[in-house]
PDB file of C-alpha atoms and ligand atoms in Angstrom:
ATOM      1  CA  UNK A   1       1.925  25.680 -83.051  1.00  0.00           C
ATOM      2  CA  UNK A   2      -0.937  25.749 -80.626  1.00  0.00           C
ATOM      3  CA  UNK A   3      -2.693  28.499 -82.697  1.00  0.00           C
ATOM      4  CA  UNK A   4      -3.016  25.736 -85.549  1.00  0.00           C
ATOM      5  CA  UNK A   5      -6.331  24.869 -86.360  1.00  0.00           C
ATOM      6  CA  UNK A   6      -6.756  20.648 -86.941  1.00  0.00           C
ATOM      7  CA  UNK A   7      -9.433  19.303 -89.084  1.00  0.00           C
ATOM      8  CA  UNK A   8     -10.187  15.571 -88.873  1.00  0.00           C
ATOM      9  CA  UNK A   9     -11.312  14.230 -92.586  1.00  0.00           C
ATOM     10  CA  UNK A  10     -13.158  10.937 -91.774  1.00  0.00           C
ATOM     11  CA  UNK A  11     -16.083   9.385 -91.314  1.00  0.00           C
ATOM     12  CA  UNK A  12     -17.342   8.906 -87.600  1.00  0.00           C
ATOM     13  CA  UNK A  13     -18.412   5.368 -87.465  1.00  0.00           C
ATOM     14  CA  UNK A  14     -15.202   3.923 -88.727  1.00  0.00           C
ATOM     15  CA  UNK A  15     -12.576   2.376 -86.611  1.00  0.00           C
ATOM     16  CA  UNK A  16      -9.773   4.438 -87.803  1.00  0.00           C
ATOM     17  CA  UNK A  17     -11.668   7.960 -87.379  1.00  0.00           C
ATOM     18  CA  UNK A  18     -12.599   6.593 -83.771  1.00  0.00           C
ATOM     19  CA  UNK A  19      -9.480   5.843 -83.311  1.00  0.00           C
ATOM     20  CA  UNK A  20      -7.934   9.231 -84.441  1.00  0.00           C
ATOM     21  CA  UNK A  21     -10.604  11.078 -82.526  1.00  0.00           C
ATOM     22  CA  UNK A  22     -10.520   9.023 -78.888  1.00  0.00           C
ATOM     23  CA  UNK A  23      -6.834  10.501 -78.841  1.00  0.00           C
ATOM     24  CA  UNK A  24      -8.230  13.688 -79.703  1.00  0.00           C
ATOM     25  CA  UNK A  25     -10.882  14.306 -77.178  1.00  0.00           C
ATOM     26  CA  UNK A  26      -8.258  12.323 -74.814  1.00  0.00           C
ATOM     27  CA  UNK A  27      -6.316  15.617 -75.324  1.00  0.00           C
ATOM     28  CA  UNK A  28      -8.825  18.027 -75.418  1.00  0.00           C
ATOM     29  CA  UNK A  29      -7.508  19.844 -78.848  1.00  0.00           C
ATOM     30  CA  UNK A  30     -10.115  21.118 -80.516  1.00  0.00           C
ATOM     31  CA  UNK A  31     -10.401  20.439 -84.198  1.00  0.00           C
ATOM     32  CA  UNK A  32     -13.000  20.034 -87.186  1.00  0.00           C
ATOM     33  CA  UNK A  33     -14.571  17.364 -88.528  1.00  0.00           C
ATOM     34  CA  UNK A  34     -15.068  16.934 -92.021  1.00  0.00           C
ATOM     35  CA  UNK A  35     -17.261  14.118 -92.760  1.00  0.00           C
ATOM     36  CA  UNK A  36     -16.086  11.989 -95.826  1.00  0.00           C
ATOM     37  CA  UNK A  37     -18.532  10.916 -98.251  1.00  0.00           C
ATOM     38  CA  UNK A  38     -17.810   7.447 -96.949  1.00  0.00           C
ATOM     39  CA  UNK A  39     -21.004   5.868 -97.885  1.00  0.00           C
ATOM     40  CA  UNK A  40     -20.676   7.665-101.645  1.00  0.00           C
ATOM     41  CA  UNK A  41     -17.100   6.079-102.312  1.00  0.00           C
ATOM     42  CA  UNK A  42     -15.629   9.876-102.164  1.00  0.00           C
ATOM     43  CA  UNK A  43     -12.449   8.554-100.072  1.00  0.00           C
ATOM     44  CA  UNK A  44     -11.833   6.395-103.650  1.00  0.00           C
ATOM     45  CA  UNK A  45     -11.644   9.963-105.877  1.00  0.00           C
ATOM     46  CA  UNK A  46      -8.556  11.100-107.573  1.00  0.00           C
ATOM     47  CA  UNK A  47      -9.395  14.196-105.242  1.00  0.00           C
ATOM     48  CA  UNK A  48      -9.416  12.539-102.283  1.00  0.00           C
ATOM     49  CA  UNK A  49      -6.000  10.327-102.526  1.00  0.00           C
ATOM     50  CA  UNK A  50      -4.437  13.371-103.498  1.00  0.00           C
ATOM     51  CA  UNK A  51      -4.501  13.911 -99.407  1.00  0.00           C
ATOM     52  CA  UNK A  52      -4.599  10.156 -98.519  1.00  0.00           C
ATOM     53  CA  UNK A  53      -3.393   7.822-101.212  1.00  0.00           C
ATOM     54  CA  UNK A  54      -4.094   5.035-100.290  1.00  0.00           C
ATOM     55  CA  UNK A  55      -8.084   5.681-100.516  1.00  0.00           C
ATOM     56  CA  UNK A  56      -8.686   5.410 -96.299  1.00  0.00           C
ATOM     57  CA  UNK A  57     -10.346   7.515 -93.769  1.00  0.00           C
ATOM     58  CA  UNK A  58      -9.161   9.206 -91.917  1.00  0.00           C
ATOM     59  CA  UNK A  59      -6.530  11.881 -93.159  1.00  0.00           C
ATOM     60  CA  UNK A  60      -5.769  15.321 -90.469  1.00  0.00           C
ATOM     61  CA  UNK A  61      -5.027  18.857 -91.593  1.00  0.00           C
ATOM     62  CA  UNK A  62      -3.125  21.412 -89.684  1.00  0.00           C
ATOM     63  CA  UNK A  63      -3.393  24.633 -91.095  1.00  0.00           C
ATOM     64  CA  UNK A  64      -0.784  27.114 -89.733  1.00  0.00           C
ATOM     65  CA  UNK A  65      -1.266  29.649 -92.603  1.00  0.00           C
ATOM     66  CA  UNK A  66      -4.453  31.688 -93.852  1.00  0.00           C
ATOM     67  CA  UNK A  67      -3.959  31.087 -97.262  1.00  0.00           C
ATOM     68  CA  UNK A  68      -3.201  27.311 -96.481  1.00  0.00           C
ATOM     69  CA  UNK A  69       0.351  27.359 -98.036  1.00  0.00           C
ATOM     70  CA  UNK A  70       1.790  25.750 -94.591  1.00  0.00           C
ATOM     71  CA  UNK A  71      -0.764  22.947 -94.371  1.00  0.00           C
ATOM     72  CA  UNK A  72       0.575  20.090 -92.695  1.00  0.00           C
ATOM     73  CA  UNK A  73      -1.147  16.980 -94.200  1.00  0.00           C
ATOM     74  CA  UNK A  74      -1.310  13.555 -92.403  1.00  0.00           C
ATOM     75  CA  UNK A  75      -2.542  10.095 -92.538  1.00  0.00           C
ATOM     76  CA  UNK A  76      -2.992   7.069 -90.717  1.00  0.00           C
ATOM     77  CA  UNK A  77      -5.287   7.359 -87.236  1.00  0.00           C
ATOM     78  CA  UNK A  78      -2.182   6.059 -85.250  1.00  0.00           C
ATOM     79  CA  UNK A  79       0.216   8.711 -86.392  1.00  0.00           C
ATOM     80  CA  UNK A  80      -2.330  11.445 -86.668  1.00  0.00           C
ATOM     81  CA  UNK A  81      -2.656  10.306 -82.763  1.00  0.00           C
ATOM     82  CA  UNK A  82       0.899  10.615 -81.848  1.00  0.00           C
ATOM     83  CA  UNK A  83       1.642  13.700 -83.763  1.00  0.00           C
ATOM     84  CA  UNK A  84      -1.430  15.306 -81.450  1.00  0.00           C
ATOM     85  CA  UNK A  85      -0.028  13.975 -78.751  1.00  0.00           C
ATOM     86  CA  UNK A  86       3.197  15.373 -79.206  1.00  0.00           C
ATOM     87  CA  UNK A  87       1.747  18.604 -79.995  1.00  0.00           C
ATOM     88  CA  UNK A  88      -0.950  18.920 -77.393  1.00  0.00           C
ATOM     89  CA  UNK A  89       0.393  17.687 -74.319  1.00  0.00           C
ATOM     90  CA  UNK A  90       0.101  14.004 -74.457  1.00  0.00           C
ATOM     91  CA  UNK A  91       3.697  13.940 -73.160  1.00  0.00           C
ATOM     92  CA  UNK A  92       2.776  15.639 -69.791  1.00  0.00           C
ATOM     93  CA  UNK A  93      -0.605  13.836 -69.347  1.00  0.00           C
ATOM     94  CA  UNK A  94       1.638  10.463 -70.106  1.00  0.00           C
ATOM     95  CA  UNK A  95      -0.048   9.438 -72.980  1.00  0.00           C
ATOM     96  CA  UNK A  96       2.962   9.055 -75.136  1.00  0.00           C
ATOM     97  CA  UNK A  97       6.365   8.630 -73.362  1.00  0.00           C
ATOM     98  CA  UNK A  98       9.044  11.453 -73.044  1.00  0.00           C
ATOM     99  CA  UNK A  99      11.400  10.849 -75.589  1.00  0.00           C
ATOM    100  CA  UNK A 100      14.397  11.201 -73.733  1.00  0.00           C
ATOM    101  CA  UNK A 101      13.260   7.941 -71.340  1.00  0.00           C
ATOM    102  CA  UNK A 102      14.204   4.902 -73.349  1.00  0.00           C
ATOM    103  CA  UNK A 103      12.567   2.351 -71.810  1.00  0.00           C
ATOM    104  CA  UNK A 104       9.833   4.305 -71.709  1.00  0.00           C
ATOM    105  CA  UNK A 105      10.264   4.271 -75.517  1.00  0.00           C
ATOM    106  CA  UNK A 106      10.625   1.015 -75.902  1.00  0.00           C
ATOM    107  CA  UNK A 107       7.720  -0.438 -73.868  1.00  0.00           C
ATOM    108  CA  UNK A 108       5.350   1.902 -75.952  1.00  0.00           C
ATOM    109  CA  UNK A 109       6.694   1.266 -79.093  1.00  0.00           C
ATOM    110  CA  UNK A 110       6.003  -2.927 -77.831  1.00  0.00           C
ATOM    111  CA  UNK A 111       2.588  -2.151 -76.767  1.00  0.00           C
ATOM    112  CA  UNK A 112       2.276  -0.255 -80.176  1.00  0.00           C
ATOM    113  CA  UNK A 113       3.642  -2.862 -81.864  1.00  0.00           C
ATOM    114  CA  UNK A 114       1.521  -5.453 -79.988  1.00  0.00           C
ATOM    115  CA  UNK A 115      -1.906  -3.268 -81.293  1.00  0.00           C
ATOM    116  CA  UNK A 116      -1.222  -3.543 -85.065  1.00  0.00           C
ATOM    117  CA  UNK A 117       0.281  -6.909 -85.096  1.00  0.00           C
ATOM    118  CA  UNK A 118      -1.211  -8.989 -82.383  1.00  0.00           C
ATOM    119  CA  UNK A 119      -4.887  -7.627 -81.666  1.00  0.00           C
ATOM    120  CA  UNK A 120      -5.991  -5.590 -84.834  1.00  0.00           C
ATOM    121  CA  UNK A 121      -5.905  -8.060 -87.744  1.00  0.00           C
ATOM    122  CA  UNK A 122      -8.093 -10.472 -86.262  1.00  0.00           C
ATOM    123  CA  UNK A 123     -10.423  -8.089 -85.099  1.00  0.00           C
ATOM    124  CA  UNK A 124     -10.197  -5.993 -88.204  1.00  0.00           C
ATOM    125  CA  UNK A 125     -11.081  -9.273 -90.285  1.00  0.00           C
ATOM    126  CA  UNK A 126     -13.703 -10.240 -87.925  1.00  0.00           C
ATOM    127  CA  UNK A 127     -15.430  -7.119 -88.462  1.00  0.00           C
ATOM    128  CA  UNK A 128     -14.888  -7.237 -92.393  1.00  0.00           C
ATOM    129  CA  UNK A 129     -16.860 -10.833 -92.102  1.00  0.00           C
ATOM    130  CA  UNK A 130     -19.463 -10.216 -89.843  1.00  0.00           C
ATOM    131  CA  UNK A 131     -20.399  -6.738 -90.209  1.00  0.00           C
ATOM    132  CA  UNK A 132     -19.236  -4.899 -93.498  1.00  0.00           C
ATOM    133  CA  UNK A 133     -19.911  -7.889 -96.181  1.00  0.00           C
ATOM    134  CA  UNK A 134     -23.028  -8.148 -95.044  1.00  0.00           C
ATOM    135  CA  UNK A 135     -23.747  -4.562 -95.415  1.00  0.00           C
ATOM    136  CA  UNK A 136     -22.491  -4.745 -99.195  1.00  0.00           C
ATOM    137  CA  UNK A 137     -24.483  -8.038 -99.850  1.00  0.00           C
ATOM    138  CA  UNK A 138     -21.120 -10.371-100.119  1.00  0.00           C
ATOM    139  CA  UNK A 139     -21.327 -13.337 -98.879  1.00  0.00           C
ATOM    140  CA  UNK A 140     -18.837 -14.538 -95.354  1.00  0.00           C
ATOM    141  CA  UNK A 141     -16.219 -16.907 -95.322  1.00  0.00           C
ATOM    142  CA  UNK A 142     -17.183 -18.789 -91.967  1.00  0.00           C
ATOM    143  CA  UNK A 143     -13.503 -20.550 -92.562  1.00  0.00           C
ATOM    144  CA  UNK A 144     -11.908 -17.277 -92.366  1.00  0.00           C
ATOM    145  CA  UNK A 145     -14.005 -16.621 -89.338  1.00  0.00           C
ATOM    146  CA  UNK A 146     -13.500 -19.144 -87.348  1.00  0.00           C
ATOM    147  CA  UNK A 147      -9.568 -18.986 -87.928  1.00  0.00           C
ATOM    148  CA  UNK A 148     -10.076 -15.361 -86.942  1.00  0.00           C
ATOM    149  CA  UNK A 149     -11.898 -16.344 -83.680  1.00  0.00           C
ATOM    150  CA  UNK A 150      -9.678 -18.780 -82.584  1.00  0.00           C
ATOM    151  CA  UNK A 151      -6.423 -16.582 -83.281  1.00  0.00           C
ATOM    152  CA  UNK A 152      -7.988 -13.536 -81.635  1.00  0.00           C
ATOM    153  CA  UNK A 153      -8.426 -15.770 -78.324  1.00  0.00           C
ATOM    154  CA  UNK A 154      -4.766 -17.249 -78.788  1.00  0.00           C
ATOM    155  CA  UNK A 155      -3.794 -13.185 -78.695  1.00  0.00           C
ATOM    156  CA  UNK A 156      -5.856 -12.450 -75.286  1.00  0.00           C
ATOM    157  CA  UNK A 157      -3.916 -14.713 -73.529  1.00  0.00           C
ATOM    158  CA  UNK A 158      -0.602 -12.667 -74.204  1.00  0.00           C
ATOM    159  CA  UNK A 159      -2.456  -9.527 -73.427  1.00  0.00           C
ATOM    160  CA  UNK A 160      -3.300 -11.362 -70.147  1.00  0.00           C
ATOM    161  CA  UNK A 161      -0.183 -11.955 -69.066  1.00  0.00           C
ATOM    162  CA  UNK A 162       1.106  -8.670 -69.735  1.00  0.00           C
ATOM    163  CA  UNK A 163      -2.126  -7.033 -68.205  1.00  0.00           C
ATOM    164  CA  UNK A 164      -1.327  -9.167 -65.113  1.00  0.00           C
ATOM    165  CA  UNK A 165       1.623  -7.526 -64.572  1.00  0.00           C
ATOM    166  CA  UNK A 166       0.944  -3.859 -65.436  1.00  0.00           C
ATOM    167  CA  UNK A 167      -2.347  -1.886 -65.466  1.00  0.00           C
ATOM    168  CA  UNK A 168      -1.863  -0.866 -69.218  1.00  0.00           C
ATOM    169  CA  UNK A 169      -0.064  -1.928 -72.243  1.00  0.00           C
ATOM    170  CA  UNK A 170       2.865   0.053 -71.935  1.00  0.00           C
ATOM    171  CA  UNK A 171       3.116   0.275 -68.317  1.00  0.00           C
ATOM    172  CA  UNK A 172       1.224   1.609 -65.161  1.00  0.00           C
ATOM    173  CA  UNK A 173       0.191   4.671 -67.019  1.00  0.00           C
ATOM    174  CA  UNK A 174      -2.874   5.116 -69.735  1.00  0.00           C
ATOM    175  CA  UNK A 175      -0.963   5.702 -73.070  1.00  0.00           C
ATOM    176  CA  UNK A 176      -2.605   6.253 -76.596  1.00  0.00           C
ATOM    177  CA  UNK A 177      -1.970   2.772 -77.389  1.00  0.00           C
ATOM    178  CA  UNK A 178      -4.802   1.106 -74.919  1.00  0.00           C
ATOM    179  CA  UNK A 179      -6.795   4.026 -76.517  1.00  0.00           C
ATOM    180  CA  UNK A 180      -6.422   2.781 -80.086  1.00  0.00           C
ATOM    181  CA  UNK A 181      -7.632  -0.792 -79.326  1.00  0.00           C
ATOM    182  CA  UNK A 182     -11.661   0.832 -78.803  1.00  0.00           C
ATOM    183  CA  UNK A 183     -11.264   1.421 -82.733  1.00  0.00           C
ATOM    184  CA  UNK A 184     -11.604  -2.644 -83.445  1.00  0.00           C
ATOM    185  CA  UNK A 185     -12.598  -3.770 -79.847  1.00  0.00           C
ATOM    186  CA  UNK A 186     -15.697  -2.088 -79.405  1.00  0.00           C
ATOM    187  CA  UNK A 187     -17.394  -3.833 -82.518  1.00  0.00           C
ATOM    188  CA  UNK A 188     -16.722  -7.087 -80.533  1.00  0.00           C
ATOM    189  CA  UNK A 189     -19.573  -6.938 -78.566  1.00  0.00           C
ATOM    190  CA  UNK A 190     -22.098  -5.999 -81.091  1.00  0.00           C
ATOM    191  CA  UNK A 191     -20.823  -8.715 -83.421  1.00  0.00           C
ATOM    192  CA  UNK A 192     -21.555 -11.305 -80.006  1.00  0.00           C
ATOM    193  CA  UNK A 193     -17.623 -11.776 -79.242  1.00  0.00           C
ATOM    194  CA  UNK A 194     -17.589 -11.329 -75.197  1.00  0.00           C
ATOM    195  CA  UNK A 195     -13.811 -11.348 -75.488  1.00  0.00           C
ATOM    196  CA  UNK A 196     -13.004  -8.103 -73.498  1.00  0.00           C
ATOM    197  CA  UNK A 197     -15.117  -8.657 -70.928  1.00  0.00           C
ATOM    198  CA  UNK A 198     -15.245 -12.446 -69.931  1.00  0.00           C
ATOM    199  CA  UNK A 199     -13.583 -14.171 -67.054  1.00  0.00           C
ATOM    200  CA  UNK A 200     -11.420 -16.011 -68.680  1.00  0.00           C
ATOM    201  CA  UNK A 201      -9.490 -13.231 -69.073  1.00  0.00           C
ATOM    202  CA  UNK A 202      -9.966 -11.092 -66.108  1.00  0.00           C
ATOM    203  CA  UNK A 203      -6.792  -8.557 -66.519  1.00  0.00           C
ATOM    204  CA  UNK A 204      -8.107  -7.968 -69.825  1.00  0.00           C
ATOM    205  CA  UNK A 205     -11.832  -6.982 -68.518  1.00  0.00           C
ATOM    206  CA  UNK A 206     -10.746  -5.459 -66.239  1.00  0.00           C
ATOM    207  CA  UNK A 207      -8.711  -3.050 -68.173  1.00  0.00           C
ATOM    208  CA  UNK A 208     -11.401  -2.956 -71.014  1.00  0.00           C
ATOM    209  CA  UNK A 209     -13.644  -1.717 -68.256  1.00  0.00           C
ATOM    210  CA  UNK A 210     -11.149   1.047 -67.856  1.00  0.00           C
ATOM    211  CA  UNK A 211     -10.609   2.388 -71.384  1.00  0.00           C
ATOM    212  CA  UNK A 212     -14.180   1.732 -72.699  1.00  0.00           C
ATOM    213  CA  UNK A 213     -15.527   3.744 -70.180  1.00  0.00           C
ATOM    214  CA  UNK A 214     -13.964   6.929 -70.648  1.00  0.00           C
ATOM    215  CA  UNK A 215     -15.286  10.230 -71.619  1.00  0.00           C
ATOM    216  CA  UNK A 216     -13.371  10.240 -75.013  1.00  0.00           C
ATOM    217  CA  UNK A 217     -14.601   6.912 -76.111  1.00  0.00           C
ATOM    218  CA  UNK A 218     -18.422   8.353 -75.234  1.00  0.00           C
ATOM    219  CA  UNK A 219     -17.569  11.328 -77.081  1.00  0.00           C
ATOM    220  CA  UNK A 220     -16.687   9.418 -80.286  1.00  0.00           C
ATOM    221  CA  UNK A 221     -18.522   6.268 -80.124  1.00  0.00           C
ATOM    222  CA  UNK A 222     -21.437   7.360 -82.225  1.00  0.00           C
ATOM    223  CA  UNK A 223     -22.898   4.825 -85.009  1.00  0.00           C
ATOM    224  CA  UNK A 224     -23.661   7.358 -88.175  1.00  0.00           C
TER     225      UNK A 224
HETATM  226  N1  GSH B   1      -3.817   2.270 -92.099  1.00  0.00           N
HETATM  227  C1  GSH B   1      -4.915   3.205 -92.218  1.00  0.00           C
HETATM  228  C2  GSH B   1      -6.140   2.372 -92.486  1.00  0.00           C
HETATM  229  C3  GSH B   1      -7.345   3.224 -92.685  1.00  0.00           C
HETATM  230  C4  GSH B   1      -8.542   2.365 -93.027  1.00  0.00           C
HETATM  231  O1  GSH B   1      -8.458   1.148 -93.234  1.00  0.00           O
HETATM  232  N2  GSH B   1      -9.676   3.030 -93.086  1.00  0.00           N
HETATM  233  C5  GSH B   1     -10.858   2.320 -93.445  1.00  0.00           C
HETATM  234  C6  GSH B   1     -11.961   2.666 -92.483  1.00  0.00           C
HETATM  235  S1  GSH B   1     -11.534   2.140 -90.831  1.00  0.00           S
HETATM  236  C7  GSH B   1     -11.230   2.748 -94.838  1.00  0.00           C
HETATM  237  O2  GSH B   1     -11.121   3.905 -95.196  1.00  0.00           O
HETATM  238  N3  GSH B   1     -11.665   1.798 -95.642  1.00  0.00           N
HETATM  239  C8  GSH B   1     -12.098   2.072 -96.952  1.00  0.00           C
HETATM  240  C9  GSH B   1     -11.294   1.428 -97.989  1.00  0.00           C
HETATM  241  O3  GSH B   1     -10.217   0.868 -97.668  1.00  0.00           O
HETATM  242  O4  GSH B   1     -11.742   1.464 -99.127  1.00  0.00           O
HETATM  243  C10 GSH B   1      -5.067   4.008 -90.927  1.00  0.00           C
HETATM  244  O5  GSH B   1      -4.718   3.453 -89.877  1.00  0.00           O
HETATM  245  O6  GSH B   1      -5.495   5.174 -90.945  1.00  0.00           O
END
């Protein structure tokens, strides 16, 4: 398996290619890049869907084979991220739990769970609104904003209390899953959210600190 060669299809400035690659570079597997025609609609082509169908960046080969009759084809940046980590030692580095620790399991799988239910719609919307209709020349919905803003904050306090009593989501070690949040959390800043950094929720700053400033998130936190 380790003589597989990855290649990333995506396009860099997205959330979900960030958030594919931090867990990459996290890893230190090396793998290719192919930049999606993001900005030309290609992830919309019959082509493209036959890989993801669903349209999305980003989508991860593994080609075992030189005539690519064992590629391995996966999508969605979270389980392109586990599967890496599985592969590539996220299991010794603790980035994803040993399988055979249960509890282990389970507080991952709640911190996972907490990402895509709790944190990521709001911030996902919020972007959509602020950043991304603008871009296209659609108009906002300040309503849906403003429900956005005041749900997001509702959500910080639960990340408080559980940041109060461990260092990271999942427990007192850095897992994939504070990793993923830089994919929507970053974009809070530029869109003039302090969120992740304000006193009123200093467990959460303080642990933003901590994952925003790592090597992997420089390495992938590009804006093209
Ligand atoms: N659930 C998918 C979502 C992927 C996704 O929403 N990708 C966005 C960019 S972050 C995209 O391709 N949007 C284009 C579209 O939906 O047309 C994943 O986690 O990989």
């Amino acid at each position: 398996m380790a003589t597989s060669k990855l290649t990333l299809h995506g396009f860099p400035r997205t959330p979900c290619t960030k958030i594919a690659r931090i867990v990459l570079e996290e890893l230190g597997v090396p793998y290719d890049l192919v930049r999606v025609d993001f900005l030309g609609y290609e992830h919309h082509s019959a082509a493209y869907r036959t890989q993801q169908p669903f349209g999305q960046v980003p989508y991860l080969v593994e080609s075992s084979g030189a005539d690519g009759g064992d590629d391995f084809v996966l999508f969605e940046c979270r389980a392109i991220a586990r599967y890496a980590a599985i592969l590539y030692g996220g299991v010794e580095k603790g980035l994803v739990p040993d399988p055979a620790d249960a509890r282990a399991v389970a507080r991952f799988e709640q911190a996972a769970s907490v990402e895509v239910t709790d944190f990521m719609p709001s911030a996902r919307t919020l972007l959509l609104e602020n950043v991304v209709k603008p871009i296209r020349g659609l108009e906002r919905d300040p309503k849906k904003v403003a429900e956005c803003e005041t749900l997001l904050q509702a959500k910080l306090d639960g990340y408080e209390a559980m940041l109060s009593k461990s260092k990271y989501l999942a427990g007192h070690h850095l897992t994939i899953v504070d990793l993923f949040h830089v994919g929507y959390g970053a974009p809070l800043k530029m869109q003039g959210y302090d969120y992740l950094e304000s006193p009123r929720w200093p467990n959460v700053a303080r642990w933003w600190k901590d994952i925003s400033s790592r090597q992997s998130w420089s390495n992938v936190n590009v804006s093209d």
